[in-house]
Short mmCIF file of N, CA and C in Angstrom, two decimals:
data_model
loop_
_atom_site.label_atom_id
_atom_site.label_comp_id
_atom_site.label_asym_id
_atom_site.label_seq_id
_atom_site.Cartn_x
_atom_site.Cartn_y
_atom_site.Cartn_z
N UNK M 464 2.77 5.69 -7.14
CA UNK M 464 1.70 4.98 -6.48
C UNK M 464 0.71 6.02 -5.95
N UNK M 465 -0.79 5.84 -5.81
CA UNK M 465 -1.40 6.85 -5.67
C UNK M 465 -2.46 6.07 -4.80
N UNK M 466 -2.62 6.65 -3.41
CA UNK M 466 -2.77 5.48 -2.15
C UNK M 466 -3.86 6.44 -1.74
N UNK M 467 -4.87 5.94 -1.04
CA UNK M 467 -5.67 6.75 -0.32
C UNK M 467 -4.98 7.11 1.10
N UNK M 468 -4.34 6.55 1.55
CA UNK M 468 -3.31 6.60 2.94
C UNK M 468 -2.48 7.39 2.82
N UNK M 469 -2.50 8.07 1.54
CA UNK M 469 -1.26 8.77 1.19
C UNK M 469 0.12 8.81 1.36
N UNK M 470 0.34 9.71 0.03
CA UNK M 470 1.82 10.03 0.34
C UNK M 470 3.02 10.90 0.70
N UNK M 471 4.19 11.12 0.71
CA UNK M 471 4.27 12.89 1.13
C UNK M 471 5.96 12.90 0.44
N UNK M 472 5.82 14.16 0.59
CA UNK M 472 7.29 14.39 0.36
C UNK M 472 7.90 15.74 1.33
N UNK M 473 9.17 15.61 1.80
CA UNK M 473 9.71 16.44 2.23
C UNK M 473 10.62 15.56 3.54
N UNK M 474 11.05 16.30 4.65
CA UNK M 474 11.66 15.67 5.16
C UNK M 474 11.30 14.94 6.42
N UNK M 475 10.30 15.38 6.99
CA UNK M 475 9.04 14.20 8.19
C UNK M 475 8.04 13.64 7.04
N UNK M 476 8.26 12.51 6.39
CA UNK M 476 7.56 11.52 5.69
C UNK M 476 6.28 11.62 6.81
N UNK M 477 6.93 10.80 7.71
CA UNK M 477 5.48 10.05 8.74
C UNK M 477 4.59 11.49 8.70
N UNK M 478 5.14 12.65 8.80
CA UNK M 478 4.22 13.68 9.41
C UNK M 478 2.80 13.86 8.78
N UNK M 479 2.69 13.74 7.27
CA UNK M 479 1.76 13.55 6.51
C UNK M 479 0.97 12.42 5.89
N UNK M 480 1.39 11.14 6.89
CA UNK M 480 0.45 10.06 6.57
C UNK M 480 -0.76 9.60 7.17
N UNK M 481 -1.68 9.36 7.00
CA UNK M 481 -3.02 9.70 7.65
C UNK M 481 -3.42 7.77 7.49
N UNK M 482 -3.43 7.47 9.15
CA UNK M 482 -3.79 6.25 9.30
C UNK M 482 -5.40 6.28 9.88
N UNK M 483 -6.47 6.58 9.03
CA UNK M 483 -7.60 5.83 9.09
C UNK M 483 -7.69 4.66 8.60
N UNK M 484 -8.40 3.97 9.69
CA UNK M 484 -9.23 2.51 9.02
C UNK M 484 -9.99 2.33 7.91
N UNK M 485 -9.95 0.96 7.97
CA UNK M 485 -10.76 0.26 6.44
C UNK M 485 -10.04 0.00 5.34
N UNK M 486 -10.72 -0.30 4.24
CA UNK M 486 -10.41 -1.17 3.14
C UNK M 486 -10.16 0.16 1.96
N UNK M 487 -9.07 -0.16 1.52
CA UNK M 487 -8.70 1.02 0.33
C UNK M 487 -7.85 0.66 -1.24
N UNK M 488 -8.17 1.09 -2.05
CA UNK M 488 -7.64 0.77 -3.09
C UNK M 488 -6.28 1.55 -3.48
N UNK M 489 -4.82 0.55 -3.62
CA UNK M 489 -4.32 1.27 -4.68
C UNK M 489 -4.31 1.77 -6.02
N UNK M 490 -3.76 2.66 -6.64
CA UNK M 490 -3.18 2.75 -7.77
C UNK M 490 -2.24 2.97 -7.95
N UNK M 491 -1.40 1.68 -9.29
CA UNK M 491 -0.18 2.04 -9.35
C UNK M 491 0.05 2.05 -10.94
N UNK M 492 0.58 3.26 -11.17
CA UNK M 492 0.47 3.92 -12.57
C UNK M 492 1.80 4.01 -12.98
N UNK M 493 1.94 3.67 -14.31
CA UNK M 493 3.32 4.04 -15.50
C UNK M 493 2.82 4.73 -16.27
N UNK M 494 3.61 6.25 -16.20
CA UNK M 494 3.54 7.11 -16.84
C UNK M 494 1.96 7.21 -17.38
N UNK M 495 1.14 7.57 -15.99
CA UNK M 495 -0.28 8.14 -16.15
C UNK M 495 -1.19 6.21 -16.33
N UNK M 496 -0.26 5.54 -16.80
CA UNK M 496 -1.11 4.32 -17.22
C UNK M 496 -1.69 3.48 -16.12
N UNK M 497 -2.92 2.67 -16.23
CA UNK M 497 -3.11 2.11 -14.80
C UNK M 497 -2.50 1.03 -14.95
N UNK M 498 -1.83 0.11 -14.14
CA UNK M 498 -0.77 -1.25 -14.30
C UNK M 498 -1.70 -2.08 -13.22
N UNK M 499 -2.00 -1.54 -12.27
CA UNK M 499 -2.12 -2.72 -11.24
C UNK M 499 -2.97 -1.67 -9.71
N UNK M 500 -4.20 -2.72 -9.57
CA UNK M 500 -4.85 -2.32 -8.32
C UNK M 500 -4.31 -2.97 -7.23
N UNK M 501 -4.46 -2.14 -5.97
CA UNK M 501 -3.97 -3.19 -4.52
C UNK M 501 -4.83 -2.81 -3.40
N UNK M 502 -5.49 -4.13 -2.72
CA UNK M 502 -6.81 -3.67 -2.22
C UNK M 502 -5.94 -4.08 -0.41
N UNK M 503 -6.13 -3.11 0.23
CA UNK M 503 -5.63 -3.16 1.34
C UNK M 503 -6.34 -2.71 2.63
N UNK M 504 -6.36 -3.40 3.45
CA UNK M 504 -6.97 -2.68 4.93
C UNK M 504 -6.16 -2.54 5.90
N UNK M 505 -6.76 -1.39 6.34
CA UNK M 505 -5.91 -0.94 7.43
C UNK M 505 -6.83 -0.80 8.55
N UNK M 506 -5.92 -1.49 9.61
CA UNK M 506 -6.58 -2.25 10.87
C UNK M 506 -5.94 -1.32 12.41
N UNK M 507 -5.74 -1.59 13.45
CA UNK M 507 -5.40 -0.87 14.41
C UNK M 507 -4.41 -0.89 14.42
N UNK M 508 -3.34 -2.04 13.89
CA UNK M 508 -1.85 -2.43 14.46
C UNK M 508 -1.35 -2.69 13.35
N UNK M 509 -2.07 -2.96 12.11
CA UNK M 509 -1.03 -3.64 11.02
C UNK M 509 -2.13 -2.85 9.37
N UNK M 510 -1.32 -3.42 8.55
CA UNK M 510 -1.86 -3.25 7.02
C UNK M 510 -1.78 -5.09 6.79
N UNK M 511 -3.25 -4.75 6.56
CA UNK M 511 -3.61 -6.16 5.42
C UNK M 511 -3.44 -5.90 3.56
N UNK M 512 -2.65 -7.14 3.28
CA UNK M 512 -2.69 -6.55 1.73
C UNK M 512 -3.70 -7.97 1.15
N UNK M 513 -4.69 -7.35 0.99
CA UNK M 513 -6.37 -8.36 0.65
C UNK M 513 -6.10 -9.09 -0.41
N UNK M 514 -5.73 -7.73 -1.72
CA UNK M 514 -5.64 -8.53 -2.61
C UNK M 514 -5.01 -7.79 -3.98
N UNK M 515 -3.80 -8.10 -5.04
CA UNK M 515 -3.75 -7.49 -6.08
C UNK M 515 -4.09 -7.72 -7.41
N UNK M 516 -4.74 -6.81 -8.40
CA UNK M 516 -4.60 -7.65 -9.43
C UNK M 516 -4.20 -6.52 -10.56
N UNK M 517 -3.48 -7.21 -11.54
CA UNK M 517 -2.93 -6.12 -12.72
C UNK M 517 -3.00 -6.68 -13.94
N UNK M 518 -2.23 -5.66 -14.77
CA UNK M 518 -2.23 -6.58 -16.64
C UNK M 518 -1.54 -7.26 -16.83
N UNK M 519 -1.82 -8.19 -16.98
CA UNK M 519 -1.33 -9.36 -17.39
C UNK M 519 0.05 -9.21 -18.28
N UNK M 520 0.17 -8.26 -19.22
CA UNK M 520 1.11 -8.36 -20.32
C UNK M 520 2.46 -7.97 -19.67
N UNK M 521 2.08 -7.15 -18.37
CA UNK M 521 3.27 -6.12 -17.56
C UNK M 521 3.76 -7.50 -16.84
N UNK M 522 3.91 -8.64 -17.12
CA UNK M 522 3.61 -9.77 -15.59
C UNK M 522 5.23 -9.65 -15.13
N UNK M 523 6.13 -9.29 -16.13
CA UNK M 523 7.40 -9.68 -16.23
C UNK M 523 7.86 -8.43 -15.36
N UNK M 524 7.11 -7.25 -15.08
CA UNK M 524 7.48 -6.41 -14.10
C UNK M 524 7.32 -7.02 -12.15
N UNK M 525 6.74 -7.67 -12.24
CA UNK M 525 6.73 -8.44 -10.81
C UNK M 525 6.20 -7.55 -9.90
N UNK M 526 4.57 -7.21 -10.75
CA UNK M 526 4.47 -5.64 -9.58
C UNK M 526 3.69 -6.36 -8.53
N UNK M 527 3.17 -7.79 -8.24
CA UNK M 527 2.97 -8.21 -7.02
C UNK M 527 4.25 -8.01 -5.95
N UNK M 528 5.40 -8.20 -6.37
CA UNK M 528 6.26 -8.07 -5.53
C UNK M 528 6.95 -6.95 -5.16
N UNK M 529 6.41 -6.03 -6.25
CA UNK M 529 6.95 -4.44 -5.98
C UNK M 529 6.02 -3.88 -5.01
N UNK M 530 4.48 -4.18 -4.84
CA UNK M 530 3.56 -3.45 -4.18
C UNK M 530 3.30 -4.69 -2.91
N UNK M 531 4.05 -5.34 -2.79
CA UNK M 531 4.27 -6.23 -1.07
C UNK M 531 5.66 -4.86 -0.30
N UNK M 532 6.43 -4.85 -1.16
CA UNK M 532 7.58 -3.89 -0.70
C UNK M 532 7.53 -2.87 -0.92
N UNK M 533 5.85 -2.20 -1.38
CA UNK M 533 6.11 -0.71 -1.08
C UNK M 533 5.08 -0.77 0.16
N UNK M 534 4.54 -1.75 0.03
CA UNK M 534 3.26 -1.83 1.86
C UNK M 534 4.59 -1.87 2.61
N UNK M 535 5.22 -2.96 2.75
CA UNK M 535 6.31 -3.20 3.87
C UNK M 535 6.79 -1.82 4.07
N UNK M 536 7.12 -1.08 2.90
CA UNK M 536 7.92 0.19 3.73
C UNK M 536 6.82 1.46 4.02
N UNK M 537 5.64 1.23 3.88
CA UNK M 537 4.61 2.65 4.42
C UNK M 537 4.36 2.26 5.69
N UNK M 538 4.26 0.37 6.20
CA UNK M 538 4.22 0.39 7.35
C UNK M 538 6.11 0.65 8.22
N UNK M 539 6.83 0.51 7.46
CA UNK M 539 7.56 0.74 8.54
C UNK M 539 7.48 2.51 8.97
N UNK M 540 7.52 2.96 7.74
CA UNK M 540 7.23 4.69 8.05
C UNK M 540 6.05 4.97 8.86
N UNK M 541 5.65 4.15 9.21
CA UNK M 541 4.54 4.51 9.83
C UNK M 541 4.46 3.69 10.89
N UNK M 542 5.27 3.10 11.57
CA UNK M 542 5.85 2.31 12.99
C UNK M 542 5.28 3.27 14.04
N UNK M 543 6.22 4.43 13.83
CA UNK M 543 6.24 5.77 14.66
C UNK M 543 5.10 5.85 15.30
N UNK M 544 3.83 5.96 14.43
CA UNK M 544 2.71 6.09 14.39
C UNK M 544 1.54 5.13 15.19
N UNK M 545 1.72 4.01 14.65
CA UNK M 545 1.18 3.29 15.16
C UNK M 545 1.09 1.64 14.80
N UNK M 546 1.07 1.75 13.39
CA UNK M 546 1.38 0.36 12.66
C UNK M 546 2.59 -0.23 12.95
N UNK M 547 2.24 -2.01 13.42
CA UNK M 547 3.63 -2.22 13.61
C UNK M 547 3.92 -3.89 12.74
N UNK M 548 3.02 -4.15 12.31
CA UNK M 548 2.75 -5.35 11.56
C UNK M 548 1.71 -5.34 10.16
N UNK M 549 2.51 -6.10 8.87
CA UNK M 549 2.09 -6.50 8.09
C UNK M 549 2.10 -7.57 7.83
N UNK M 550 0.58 -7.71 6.97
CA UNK M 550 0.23 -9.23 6.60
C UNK M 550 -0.17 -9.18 5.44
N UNK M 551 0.21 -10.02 4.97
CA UNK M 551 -0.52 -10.81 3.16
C UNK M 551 -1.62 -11.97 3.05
N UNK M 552 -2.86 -11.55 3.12
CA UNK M 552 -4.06 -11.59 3.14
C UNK M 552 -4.45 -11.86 4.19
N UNK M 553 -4.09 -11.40 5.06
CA UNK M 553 -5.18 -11.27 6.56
C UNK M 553 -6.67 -10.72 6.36
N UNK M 554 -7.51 -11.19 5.93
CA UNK M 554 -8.95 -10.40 5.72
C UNK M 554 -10.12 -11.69 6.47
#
């Protein structure tokens, strides 16, 4: 997944996630391919997930429901921080 909110690796996840506001696009890629956009805002207290849309042919991958449960877990990694609530289309 390739997030403007970014992502990190190592062992303080939260340490490298950068919660500015506003409206941002995902990308979520198979092997370099684009599959599916996810348009999300990020607000004072929570992540809004606005809106997704992908290819159609992938439908049987269920990446609406893969990219609800990868928001659910950037906000929980990011509780610490400041986010403490997600919503599906709060806009």
């Amino acid at each position: 997944v390739d997030a403007p909110f970014g992502t990190s690796t190592g062992h303080d996840e939260t340490a490298k996630i950068r919660l500015s506001y506003g409206l941002y696009h995902e990308e979520f890629r198979i092997d370099g391919r684009l599959v599916a956009v996810g348009v999300v805002d990020v607000l004072p207290l929570c992540l809004s997930s606005v809106y997704l849309f992908y290819d159609p042919a992938l439908s049987f991958l269920a990446l609406g429901v893969f990219s609800a449960l990868w928001e659910i877990n950037w906000v929980a990694r990011c509780a610490s921080k400041r986010l403490k609530w997600y919503y599906m289309g709060f806009y």
